[in-house]
């Protein structure tokens, strides 16, 4: 799964990571729903980060070829 995302949707993967970071920092902590949203956003950031770290060379090569 990660390789396919890195190869076929590298740009979207990076955009998703940035979007999730913005959600994480914009939603204030406090109530249960906000904490749940922040937790989900943090999970997205971490998963995107893992994929980027593992497939970074593939992503850069494919993006340069575009």
PDB file of C-alpha atoms in Angstrom:
ATOM      1  CA  UNK A   1       0.000   0.000   0.000  1.00  0.00           C
ATOM      2  CA  UNK A   2       2.657   2.523   0.936  1.00  0.00           C
ATOM      3  CA  UNK A   3       4.676   1.955  -2.197  1.00  0.00           C
ATOM      4  CA  UNK A   4       1.630   2.446  -4.405  1.00  0.00           C
ATOM      5  CA  UNK A   5       0.802   5.722  -2.659  1.00  0.00           C
ATOM      6  CA  UNK A   6       4.401   6.884  -2.976  1.00  0.00           C
ATOM      7  CA  UNK A   7       4.533   6.021  -6.674  1.00  0.00           C
ATOM      8  CA  UNK A   8       1.073   7.006  -7.853  1.00  0.00           C
ATOM      9  CA  UNK A   9      -0.039   9.745  -5.454  1.00  0.00           C
ATOM     10  CA  UNK A  10       3.149  11.321  -4.103  1.00  0.00           C
ATOM     11  CA  UNK A  11       1.848  14.878  -4.434  1.00  0.00           C
ATOM     12  CA  UNK A  12      -1.468  14.010  -2.796  1.00  0.00           C
ATOM     13  CA  UNK A  13       0.321  12.160  -0.002  1.00  0.00           C
ATOM     14  CA  UNK A  14       2.393  15.235   0.823  1.00  0.00           C
ATOM     15  CA  UNK A  15      -0.642  17.515   0.573  1.00  0.00           C
ATOM     16  CA  UNK A  16      -2.597  15.221   2.892  1.00  0.00           C
ATOM     17  CA  UNK A  17       0.213  15.280   5.435  1.00  0.00           C
ATOM     18  CA  UNK A  18       0.284  19.086   5.389  1.00  0.00           C
ATOM     19  CA  UNK A  19      -3.508  19.292   5.645  1.00  0.00           C
ATOM     20  CA  UNK A  20      -3.540  16.935   8.647  1.00  0.00           C
ATOM     21  CA  UNK A  21      -0.797  18.999  10.306  1.00  0.00           C
ATOM     22  CA  UNK A  22      -2.880  22.130   9.854  1.00  0.00           C
ATOM     23  CA  UNK A  23      -5.914  20.401  11.392  1.00  0.00           C
ATOM     24  CA  UNK A  24      -3.794  19.217  14.301  1.00  0.00           C
ATOM     25  CA  UNK A  25      -2.572  22.725  15.041  1.00  0.00           C
ATOM     26  CA  UNK A  26      -5.836  24.567  14.387  1.00  0.00           C
ATOM     27  CA  UNK A  27      -8.185  22.448  16.499  1.00  0.00           C
ATOM     28  CA  UNK A  28      -7.778  23.408  20.134  1.00  0.00           C
ATOM     29  CA  UNK A  29      -7.507  20.640  22.689  1.00  0.00           C
ATOM     30  CA  UNK A  30     -10.169  20.428  25.292  1.00  0.00           C
ATOM     31  CA  UNK A  31     -13.370  18.553  24.753  1.00  0.00           C
ATOM     32  CA  UNK A  32     -13.690  14.915  23.733  1.00  0.00           C
ATOM     33  CA  UNK A  33     -14.614  15.607  20.106  1.00  0.00           C
ATOM     34  CA  UNK A  34     -11.694  17.998  19.586  1.00  0.00           C
ATOM     35  CA  UNK A  35      -9.314  15.508  21.171  1.00  0.00           C
ATOM     36  CA  UNK A  36     -10.640  12.773  18.879  1.00  0.00           C
ATOM     37  CA  UNK A  37     -10.137  14.991  15.811  1.00  0.00           C
ATOM     38  CA  UNK A  38      -6.613  15.861  16.943  1.00  0.00           C
ATOM     39  CA  UNK A  39      -5.846  12.193  17.525  1.00  0.00           C
ATOM     40  CA  UNK A  40      -7.053  11.245  14.059  1.00  0.00           C
ATOM     41  CA  UNK A  41      -5.070  14.084  12.490  1.00  0.00           C
ATOM     42  CA  UNK A  42      -1.951  13.010  14.380  1.00  0.00           C
ATOM     43  CA  UNK A  43      -2.430   9.453  13.118  1.00  0.00           C
ATOM     44  CA  UNK A  44      -2.660  10.682   9.521  1.00  0.00           C
ATOM     45  CA  UNK A  45       0.487  12.778   9.951  1.00  0.00           C
ATOM     46  CA  UNK A  46       2.389   9.831  11.399  1.00  0.00           C
ATOM     47  CA  UNK A  47       1.281   7.374   8.716  1.00  0.00           C
ATOM     48  CA  UNK A  48       2.123   9.802   5.914  1.00  0.00           C
ATOM     49  CA  UNK A  49       5.492  10.435   7.537  1.00  0.00           C
ATOM     50  CA  UNK A  50       6.214   6.692   7.707  1.00  0.00           C
ATOM     51  CA  UNK A  51       5.396   6.239   4.022  1.00  0.00           C
ATOM     52  CA  UNK A  52       7.452   9.266   2.971  1.00  0.00           C
ATOM     53  CA  UNK A  53      10.442   8.112   5.012  1.00  0.00           C
ATOM     54  CA  UNK A  54      10.335   4.607   3.586  1.00  0.00           C
ATOM     55  CA  UNK A  55       9.681   5.556  -0.053  1.00  0.00           C
ATOM     56  CA  UNK A  56      11.329   8.981  -0.266  1.00  0.00           C
ATOM     57  CA  UNK A  57      13.757   8.038  -3.051  1.00  0.00           C
ATOM     58  CA  UNK A  58      10.983   6.512  -5.136  1.00  0.00           C
ATOM     59  CA  UNK A  59       8.811   9.595  -4.654  1.00  0.00           C
ATOM     60  CA  UNK A  60      11.561  12.024  -5.589  1.00  0.00           C
ATOM     61  CA  UNK A  61      12.487  10.042  -8.681  1.00  0.00           C
ATOM     62  CA  UNK A  62       8.896   9.814  -9.881  1.00  0.00           C
ATOM     63  CA  UNK A  63       8.215  13.499  -9.210  1.00  0.00           C
ATOM     64  CA  UNK A  64      11.356  14.553 -11.109  1.00  0.00           C
ATOM     65  CA  UNK A  65      10.284  12.448 -14.101  1.00  0.00           C
ATOM     66  CA  UNK A  66       6.941  14.314 -14.314  1.00  0.00           C
TER      67      UNK A  66
END
